[in-house]
PDB file of C-alpha atoms in Angstrom:
ATOM      1  CA  MET A 243      -1.209  17.802  13.665  1.00 98.00           C
ATOM      2  CA  GLU A 244      -3.198  13.837  13.881  1.00 98.00           C
ATOM      3  CA  LEU A 245      -3.869  11.920  10.767  1.00 98.00           C
ATOM      4  CA  THR A 246      -6.815   9.317  10.473  1.00 98.00           C
ATOM      5  CA  TRP A 247      -6.783   7.233   7.935  1.00 98.00           C
ATOM      6  CA  TYR A 248     -10.203   5.858   6.716  1.00 98.00           C
ATOM      7  CA  GLY A 249      -9.349   3.569   4.308  1.00 98.00           C
ATOM      8  CA  HIS A 250      -8.703   3.807  -0.045  1.00 98.00           C
ATOM      9  CA  ALA A 251      -8.039   7.899   0.237  1.00 98.00           C
ATOM     10  CA  THR A 252     -10.287   9.237   2.872  1.00 99.00           C
ATOM     11  CA  TRP A 253      -8.217  10.961   5.333  1.00 99.00           C
ATOM     12  CA  GLY A 254      -9.361  12.935   9.014  1.00 98.00           C
ATOM     13  CA  VAL A 255      -6.663  15.788   9.993  1.00 98.00           C
ATOM     14  CA  GLU A 256      -6.702  17.669  12.815  1.00 98.00           C
ATOM     15  CA  VAL A 257      -4.806  21.135  12.885  1.00 98.00           C
ATOM     16  CA  GLY A 258      -5.531  22.484  15.946  1.00 97.00           C
ATOM     17  CA  ASP A 259      -9.120  23.182  16.723  1.00 98.00           C
ATOM     18  CA  THR A 260      -9.916  22.898  13.075  1.00 98.00           C
ATOM     19  CA  SER A 261     -10.948  19.236  12.395  1.00 98.00           C
ATOM     20  CA  LEU A 262     -10.557  18.521   8.266  1.00 98.00           C
ATOM     21  CA  LEU A 263     -11.626  15.419   6.247  1.00 99.00           C
ATOM     22  CA  ILE A 264      -9.949  14.974   2.888  1.00 99.00           C
ATOM     23  CA  ASP A 265     -12.349  12.392  -0.507  1.00 98.00           C
ATOM     24  CA  PRO A 266     -15.076  11.012   1.636  1.00 98.00           C
ATOM     25  CA  PHE A 267     -15.567   7.254   0.447  1.00 98.00           C
ATOM     26  CA  PHE A 268     -16.416   5.406   3.767  1.00 98.00           C
ATOM     27  CA  ASP A 269     -17.543   1.595   1.496  1.00 97.00           C
ATOM     28  CA  ASN A 270     -13.845   0.706   2.065  1.00 98.00           C
ATOM     29  CA  PRO A 271     -12.866  -2.872   3.556  1.00 98.00           C
ATOM     30  CA  LYS A 272     -10.441  -0.992   5.737  1.00 98.00           C
ATOM     31  CA  THR A 273     -12.588   1.165   7.812  1.00 98.00           C
ATOM     32  CA  ASP A 274     -15.322   0.449  10.050  1.00 98.00           C
ATOM     33  CA  THR A 275     -16.650   4.250  11.269  1.00 98.00           C
ATOM     34  CA  ASP A 276     -19.935   5.453  10.638  1.00 97.00           C
ATOM     35  CA  PRO A 277     -19.213   8.444   8.796  1.00 96.00           C
ATOM     36  CA  GLU A 278     -21.898   9.744  11.029  1.00 93.00           C
ATOM     37  CA  GLU A 279     -19.903   9.981  13.944  1.00 95.00           C
ATOM     38  CA  LEU A 280     -17.500  12.438  12.212  1.00 98.00           C
ATOM     39  CA  ASP A 281     -18.410  15.725  11.795  1.00 98.00           C
ATOM     40  CA  PRO A 282     -15.906  17.944  10.204  1.00 98.00           C
ATOM     41  CA  ASP A 283     -15.074  21.686   9.804  1.00 98.00           C
ATOM     42  CA  TYR A 284     -14.043  21.523   6.358  1.00 98.00           C
ATOM     43  CA  VAL A 285     -13.654  18.642   3.924  1.00 98.00           C
ATOM     44  CA  LEU A 286     -11.430  19.039   0.495  1.00 98.00           C
ATOM     45  CA  VAL A 287     -12.478  17.333  -2.560  1.00 98.00           C
ATOM     46  CA  THR A 288      -9.425  15.846  -4.621  1.00 98.00           C
ATOM     47  CA  HIS A 289     -11.069  14.685  -7.490  1.00 98.00           C
ATOM     48  CA  GLY A 290     -14.494  13.799  -8.783  1.00 97.00           C
ATOM     49  CA  HIS A 291     -14.447   9.674  -9.098  1.00 97.00           C
ATOM     50  CA  ALA A 292     -17.288   8.171  -7.474  1.00 96.00           C
ATOM     51  CA  ASP A 293     -14.788   6.286  -4.770  1.00 97.00           C
ATOM     52  CA  HIS A 294     -13.573  10.004  -3.285  1.00 98.00           C
ATOM     53  CA  ILE A 295     -16.757  11.788  -2.759  1.00 98.00           C
ATOM     54  CA  ALA A 296     -19.803   8.844  -2.461  1.00 97.00           C
ATOM     55  CA  ASP A 297     -20.163   9.768   0.869  1.00 98.00           C
ATOM     56  CA  ALA A 298     -20.432  13.699   0.703  1.00 97.00           C
ATOM     57  CA  ASP A 299     -23.864  14.178   1.132  1.00 97.00           C
ATOM     58  CA  ARG A 300     -23.052  13.324   4.929  1.00 96.00           C
ATOM     59  CA  PHE A 301     -21.842  16.039   5.762  1.00 97.00           C
ATOM     60  CA  ARG A 302     -23.588  19.275   4.284  1.00 93.00           C
ATOM     61  CA  GLY A 303     -22.898  20.856   6.822  1.00 94.00           C
ATOM     62  CA  ALA A 304     -19.105  21.378   6.427  1.00 98.00           C
ATOM     63  CA  HIS A 305     -17.198  23.799   4.345  1.00 98.00           C
ATOM     64  CA  PHE A 306     -16.501  21.841   1.047  1.00 98.00           C
ATOM     65  CA  VAL A 307     -13.120  22.860  -0.859  1.00 98.00           C
ATOM     66  CA  ALA A 308     -12.466  21.598  -4.479  1.00 98.00           C
ATOM     67  CA  THR A 309     -12.470  23.084  -8.195  1.00 97.00           C
ATOM     68  CA  PRO A 310     -15.147  25.040  -8.839  1.00 96.00           C
ATOM     69  CA  GLU A 311     -16.796  22.076 -10.948  1.00 95.00           C
ATOM     70  CA  ILE A 312     -16.832  19.729  -8.348  1.00 97.00           C
ATOM     71  CA  ILE A 313     -17.777  22.664  -6.364  1.00 97.00           C
ATOM     72  CA  SER A 314     -20.074  22.844  -8.495  1.00 96.00           C
ATOM     73  CA  TYR A 315     -21.410  19.232  -8.740  1.00 96.00           C
ATOM     74  CA  LEU A 316     -21.759  18.597  -5.156  1.00 97.00           C
ATOM     75  CA  THR A 317     -23.995  21.782  -4.987  1.00 96.00           C
ATOM     76  CA  ASP A 318     -26.415  20.494  -7.412  1.00 95.00           C
ATOM     77  CA  GLU A 319     -26.328  16.501  -6.600  1.00 94.00           C
ATOM     78  CA  TYR A 320     -24.656  15.765  -3.510  1.00 95.00           C
ATOM     79  CA  GLY A 321     -27.072  19.086  -1.368  1.00 95.00           C
ATOM     80  CA  VAL A 322     -23.773  20.642  -0.287  1.00 96.00           C
ATOM     81  CA  GLU A 323     -24.203  24.468   0.701  1.00 93.00           C
ATOM     82  CA  ASP A 324     -20.833  25.896   1.976  1.00 96.00           C
ATOM     83  CA  GLY A 325     -18.370  25.523  -0.090  1.00 98.00           C
ATOM     84  CA  THR A 326     -15.487  27.252  -2.334  1.00 98.00           C
ATOM     85  CA  GLY A 327     -13.927  26.762  -5.565  1.00 97.00           C
ATOM     86  CA  MET A 328     -10.386  27.142  -6.083  1.00 98.00           C
ATOM     87  CA  ASN A 329      -7.734  25.984  -8.362  1.00 97.00           C
ATOM     88  CA  LEU A 330      -4.109  24.115  -8.863  1.00 97.00           C
ATOM     89  CA  GLY A 331      -1.462  27.016  -6.885  1.00 96.00           C
ATOM     90  CA  GLY A 332      -4.174  28.640  -4.551  1.00 97.00           C
ATOM     91  CA  THR A 333      -3.898  28.607  -0.981  1.00 97.00           C
ATOM     92  CA  PHE A 334      -7.519  28.700   1.431  1.00 97.00           C
ATOM     93  CA  GLU A 335      -7.053  29.396   5.153  1.00 97.00           C
ATOM     94  CA  ALA A 336      -9.455  26.837   6.577  1.00 98.00           C
ATOM     95  CA  GLY A 337      -8.923  27.535  10.592  1.00 98.00           C
ATOM     96  CA  ASP A 338      -6.145  26.943  12.193  1.00 97.00           C
ATOM     97  CA  ALA A 339      -5.006  25.237   8.994  1.00 98.00           C
ATOM     98  CA  PHE A 340      -3.506  26.503   5.549  1.00 97.00           C
ATOM     99  CA  VAL A 341      -4.397  23.888   2.569  1.00 98.00           C
ATOM    100  CA  THR A 342      -2.595  24.507  -1.275  1.00 98.00           C
ATOM    101  CA  MET A 343      -3.763  23.275  -4.218  1.00 98.00           C
ATOM    102  CA  VAL A 344      -1.383  21.037  -5.541  1.00 98.00           C
ATOM    103  CA  ARG A 345      -1.233  19.118  -9.103  1.00 97.00           C
ATOM    104  CA  ALA A 346      -2.196  15.808  -9.814  1.00 98.00           C
ATOM    105  CA  ASP A 347      -1.776  13.396 -12.733  1.00 97.00           C
ATOM    106  CA  HIS A 348      -4.995  11.910 -13.123  1.00 96.00           C
ATOM    107  CA  SER A 349      -8.427  11.945 -15.012  1.00 95.00           C
ATOM    108  CA  ASN A 350     -11.333  13.973 -13.518  1.00 93.00           C
ATOM    109  CA  GLY A 351     -14.801  12.570 -15.266  1.00 91.00           C
ATOM    110  CA  ILE A 352     -17.304  13.146 -13.074  1.00 91.00           C
ATOM    111  CA  ASP A 353     -18.585   9.873 -10.756  1.00 87.00           C
ATOM    112  CA  THR A 354     -15.707   8.513 -14.056  1.00 85.00           C
ATOM    113  CA  ASP A 355     -18.533   9.262 -16.449  1.00 83.00           C
ATOM    114  CA  TYR A 356     -16.847  10.435 -19.284  1.00 83.00           C
ATOM    115  CA  GLY A 357     -19.654  12.893 -20.128  1.00 82.00           C
ATOM    116  CA  ALA A 358     -18.540  15.751 -17.882  1.00 85.00           C
ATOM    117  CA  THR A 359     -15.413  16.892 -15.904  1.00 88.00           C
ATOM    118  CA  GLY A 360     -14.558  18.020 -12.631  1.00 89.00           C
ATOM    119  CA  GLY A 361     -11.184  20.046 -13.830  1.00 89.00           C
ATOM    120  CA  MET A 362      -7.676  19.299 -12.976  1.00 93.00           C
ATOM    121  CA  PRO A 363      -7.388  16.651 -10.854  1.00 97.00           C
ATOM    122  CA  ALA A 364      -5.431  17.721  -7.462  1.00 98.00           C
ATOM    123  CA  GLY A 365      -3.548  17.149  -4.262  1.00 98.00           C
ATOM    124  CA  PHE A 366      -3.491  19.080  -0.732  1.00 98.00           C
ATOM    125  CA  VAL A 367      -1.120  20.283   1.330  1.00 98.00           C
ATOM    126  CA  ILE A 368      -2.312  20.977   4.349  1.00 98.00           C
ATOM    127  CA  SER A 369       0.229  22.882   7.276  1.00 97.00           C
ATOM    128  CA  ASP A 370      -0.423  24.715   9.931  1.00 96.00           C
ATOM    129  CA  THR A 371       1.359  27.438   9.053  1.00 94.00           C
ATOM    130  CA  LYS A 372       0.817  30.098   5.558  1.00 93.00           C
ATOM    131  CA  PRO A 373       3.135  28.871   3.239  1.00 91.00           C
ATOM    132  CA  THR A 374       6.291  31.175   2.369  1.00 84.00           C
ATOM    133  CA  GLN A 375       9.305  31.734   0.494  1.00 74.00           C
ATOM    134  CA  VAL A 376      11.207  31.130   4.444  1.00 69.00           C
ATOM    135  CA  ALA A 377      11.302  27.795   5.445  1.00 69.00           C
ATOM    136  CA  ASP A 378       9.392  27.778   8.783  1.00 70.00           C
ATOM    137  CA  ALA A 379      11.350  24.954  10.935  1.00 74.00           C
ATOM    138  CA  GLU A 380       8.525  25.207  13.606  1.00 82.00           C
ATOM    139  CA  SER A 381       5.642  24.306  10.770  1.00 92.00           C
ATOM    140  CA  THR A 382       3.896  20.825  10.343  1.00 96.00           C
ATOM    141  CA  THR A 383       2.976  19.793   6.969  1.00 97.00           C
ATOM    142  CA  PHE A 384       1.441  16.716   5.603  1.00 98.00           C
ATOM    143  CA  TYR A 385       0.640  16.429   1.635  1.00 98.00           C
ATOM    144  CA  HIS A 386      -1.958  14.128  -0.319  1.00 99.00           C
ATOM    145  CA  ALA A 387      -0.957  13.049  -3.345  1.00 98.00           C
ATOM    146  CA  GLY A 388      -4.707  12.831  -4.471  1.00 98.00           C
ATOM    147  CA  ASP A 389      -4.937  10.302  -7.256  1.00 98.00           C
ATOM    148  CA  THR A 390      -1.474  10.244  -9.317  1.00 98.00           C
ATOM    149  CA  SER A 391       1.089   9.394 -11.322  1.00 98.00           C
ATOM    150  CA  LEU A 392       5.042  10.002 -10.385  1.00 98.00           C
ATOM    151  CA  HIS A 393       5.847  13.714 -11.471  1.00 98.00           C
ATOM    152  CA  SER A 394       8.493  16.034 -11.259  1.00 97.00           C
ATOM    153  CA  GLU A 395       6.216  18.617  -9.291  1.00 97.00           C
ATOM    154  CA  MET A 396       6.510  16.946  -6.521  1.00 98.00           C
ATOM    155  CA  LYS A 397      10.513  17.388  -6.731  1.00 98.00           C
ATOM    156  CA  ASP A 398      10.543  20.161  -8.142  1.00 98.00           C
ATOM    157  CA  VAL A 399       8.144  22.701  -6.210  1.00 96.00           C
ATOM    158  CA  ILE A 400       5.824  20.489  -3.549  1.00 97.00           C
ATOM    159  CA  ALA A 401       9.296  19.904  -1.761  1.00 97.00           C
ATOM    160  CA  PRO A 402      11.689  22.003  -1.370  1.00 95.00           C
ATOM    161  CA  TYR A 403       8.992  24.860  -1.590  1.00 94.00           C
ATOM    162  CA  LEU A 404       5.838  23.515   0.897  1.00 95.00           C
ATOM    163  CA  GLU A 405       7.737  21.483   2.472  1.00 95.00           C
ATOM    164  CA  PRO A 406       5.831  18.308   3.620  1.00 97.00           C
ATOM    165  CA  ASP A 407       6.797  16.350   6.597  1.00 97.00           C
ATOM    166  CA  ALA A 408       4.961  13.639   5.890  1.00 98.00           C
ATOM    167  CA  ALA A 409       2.738  12.022   3.005  1.00 98.00           C
ATOM    168  CA  ALA A 410       0.053  10.276   2.180  1.00 99.00           C
ATOM    169  CA  VAL A 411       0.487   8.489  -1.763  1.00 99.00           C
ATOM    170  CA  PRO A 412      -1.472   6.505  -3.861  1.00 98.00           C
ATOM    171  CA  ALA A 413       0.631   2.540  -3.866  1.00 98.00           C
ATOM    172  CA  GLY A 414      -2.640   0.488  -5.531  1.00 98.00           C
ATOM    173  CA  ASP A 415      -1.329   0.590  -8.972  1.00 98.00           C
ATOM    174  CA  HIS A 416      -3.636   0.025 -11.838  1.00 98.00           C
ATOM    175  CA  PHE A 417      -5.521   3.798 -11.086  1.00 97.00           C
ATOM    176  CA  THR A 418      -2.854   5.219  -9.389  1.00 98.00           C
ATOM    177  CA  MET A 419       1.280   5.295  -8.711  1.00 98.00           C
ATOM    178  CA  GLY A 420       2.249   1.625  -8.094  1.00 98.00           C
ATOM    179  CA  PRO A 421       5.235   0.449  -4.713  1.00 98.00           C
ATOM    180  CA  TRP A 422       7.736   1.487  -6.557  1.00 98.00           C
ATOM    181  CA  GLN A 423       6.283   4.665  -8.211  1.00 98.00           C
ATOM    182  CA  ALA A 424       4.770   5.763  -4.887  1.00 98.00           C
ATOM    183  CA  ALA A 425       8.336   5.313  -2.767  1.00 98.00           C
ATOM    184  CA  VAL A 426      10.052   7.012  -5.522  1.00 98.00           C
ATOM    185  CA  ALA A 427       7.336   9.942  -4.987  1.00 98.00           C
ATOM    186  CA  VAL A 428       8.441   9.447  -1.047  1.00 98.00           C
ATOM    187  CA  ASP A 429      11.753  10.220  -1.665  1.00 98.00           C
ATOM    188  CA  TRP A 430      11.953  12.935  -4.007  1.00 98.00           C
ATOM    189  CA  LEU A 431       9.309  14.780  -1.221  1.00 98.00           C
ATOM    190  CA  ASP A 432      12.053  14.437   1.022  1.00 98.00           C
ATOM    191  CA  VAL A 433       9.354  13.388   3.802  1.00 98.00           C
ATOM    192  CA  ASP A 434      10.378  12.042   7.601  1.00 98.00           C
ATOM    193  CA  HIS A 435       6.815   9.856   7.480  1.00 98.00           C
ATOM    194  CA  ALA A 436       4.818   8.077   4.340  1.00 98.00           C
ATOM    195  CA  PHE A 437       2.069   6.161   4.186  1.00 99.00           C
ATOM    196  CA  PRO A 438       0.591   4.606   1.250  1.00 98.00           C
ATOM    197  CA  MET A 439      -3.325   4.905   0.234  1.00 98.00           C
ATOM    198  CA  HIS A 440      -5.564   4.161  -2.305  1.00 98.00           C
ATOM    199  CA  TYR A 441      -5.141   0.020  -2.059  1.00 98.00           C
ATOM    200  CA  ASP A 442      -6.912  -3.203  -1.232  1.00 98.00           C
ATOM    201  CA  SER A 443     -10.689  -1.212  -1.933  1.00 98.00           C
ATOM    202  CA  PHE A 444     -11.277  -3.539  -5.277  1.00 96.00           C
ATOM    203  CA  PRO A 445      -9.279  -6.115  -6.663  1.00 97.00           C
ATOM    204  CA  PRO A 446      -7.624  -3.995  -9.630  1.00 97.00           C
ATOM    205  CA  ILE A 447      -5.535  -2.375  -6.820  1.00 98.00           C
ATOM    206  CA  GLU A 448      -5.057  -5.173  -4.281  1.00 98.00           C
ATOM    207  CA  ILE A 449      -1.265  -5.280  -3.317  1.00 98.00           C
ATOM    208  CA  ASP A 450       1.365  -6.597  -0.408  1.00 98.00           C
ATOM    209  CA  THR A 451       1.856  -3.616   1.868  1.00 98.00           C
ATOM    210  CA  ASP A 452       5.078  -4.922   2.596  1.00 98.00           C
ATOM    211  CA  ASP A 453       6.857  -4.321  -1.475  1.00 98.00           C
ATOM    212  CA  PHE A 454       5.938  -0.397  -0.539  1.00 98.00           C
ATOM    213  CA  VAL A 455       7.778  -0.743   2.583  1.00 98.00           C
ATOM    214  CA  LYS A 456      10.703  -2.506   0.909  1.00 98.00           C
ATOM    215  CA  GLU A 457      10.451   0.311  -2.369  1.00 98.00           C
ATOM    216  CA  VAL A 458      10.869   3.215  -0.146  1.00 98.00           C
ATOM    217  CA  LYS A 459      13.994   1.693   1.337  1.00 97.00           C
ATOM    218  CA  ALA A 460      15.419   1.086  -1.390  1.00 98.00           C
ATOM    219  CA  THR A 461      15.856   4.251  -3.057  1.00 98.00           C
ATOM    220  CA  GLY A 462      17.920   5.143   0.031  1.00 97.00           C
ATOM    221  CA  SER A 463      15.128   7.457   1.709  1.00 96.00           C
ATOM    222  CA  ASP A 464      15.460   9.119   5.193  1.00 96.00           C
ATOM    223  CA  ALA A 465      11.380   8.709   5.119  1.00 98.00           C
ATOM    224  CA  GLU A 466       9.604   6.156   7.774  1.00 98.00           C
ATOM    225  CA  PRO A 467       7.122   4.217   5.760  1.00 98.00           C
ATOM    226  CA  HIS A 468       4.032   3.698   7.939  1.00 98.00           C
ATOM    227  CA  VAL A 469       1.724   1.138   7.388  1.00 98.00           C
ATOM    228  CA  LEU A 470      -1.459   2.030   8.999  1.00 98.00           C
ATOM    229  CA  ASP A 471      -4.536  -0.321  10.618  1.00 98.00           C
ATOM    230  CA  GLY A 472      -8.126   1.381   8.967  1.00 98.00           C
ATOM    231  CA  ASP A 473      -8.782   4.278  11.235  1.00 98.00           C
ATOM    232  CA  GLU A 474      -5.811   4.380  12.740  1.00 98.00           C
ATOM    233  CA  THR A 475      -4.215   7.914  13.757  1.00 98.00           C
ATOM    234  CA  PHE A 476      -0.472   9.202  13.782  1.00 98.00           C
ATOM    235  CA  THR A 477       0.075  12.088  15.389  1.00 98.00           C
ATOM    236  CA  LEU A 478       3.155  14.462  13.663  1.00 95.00           C
TER     237      LEU A 478
END
């Protein structure tokens, strides 16, 4: 499984012959990628804020996966032609990947407008095997936490049952967890690799990423923190 961070909360995930893109937003200072160069099979959207859907119209040929409310909005406003609406707790088979939608604690006004909601915000757990109650040591699993605060489902459900190997957690503070809460999340998730995201894109979420690294180590977690450069790829 190959993970590419395009800045903010935008990630590319390659699972076998299947390519996925999460939260397309390329107007951020960490990426030089032209979204027109990408051709994902699937686009996953955690919630409806502008900094997570702004470039959705660049990928109209992809199959979109999000809550039904977000799919309807992207269809009407962004010209998305192919999409699957799902909800928290569900698993969707996306080519060679299995995508499980999990809880995130955040707001979800469409484009941050107070006039419409996109339903519950979400995170995604992406695996190369179907989730079951039988642990599969051969599977590879990545958790994209979405925009969220710290919540106990990370420790009580996602870690023991979905067993992520790696997690991308928001660490920019103000709108999501900051470095210390993100580090607690990493500890609870019991992952091998941890990546901060959703930081430095605009002034309220500018951080020193060294704080994230220090906080992860302070928890006693065995996770290895990785502060990726924009457009950098990490192979699980």
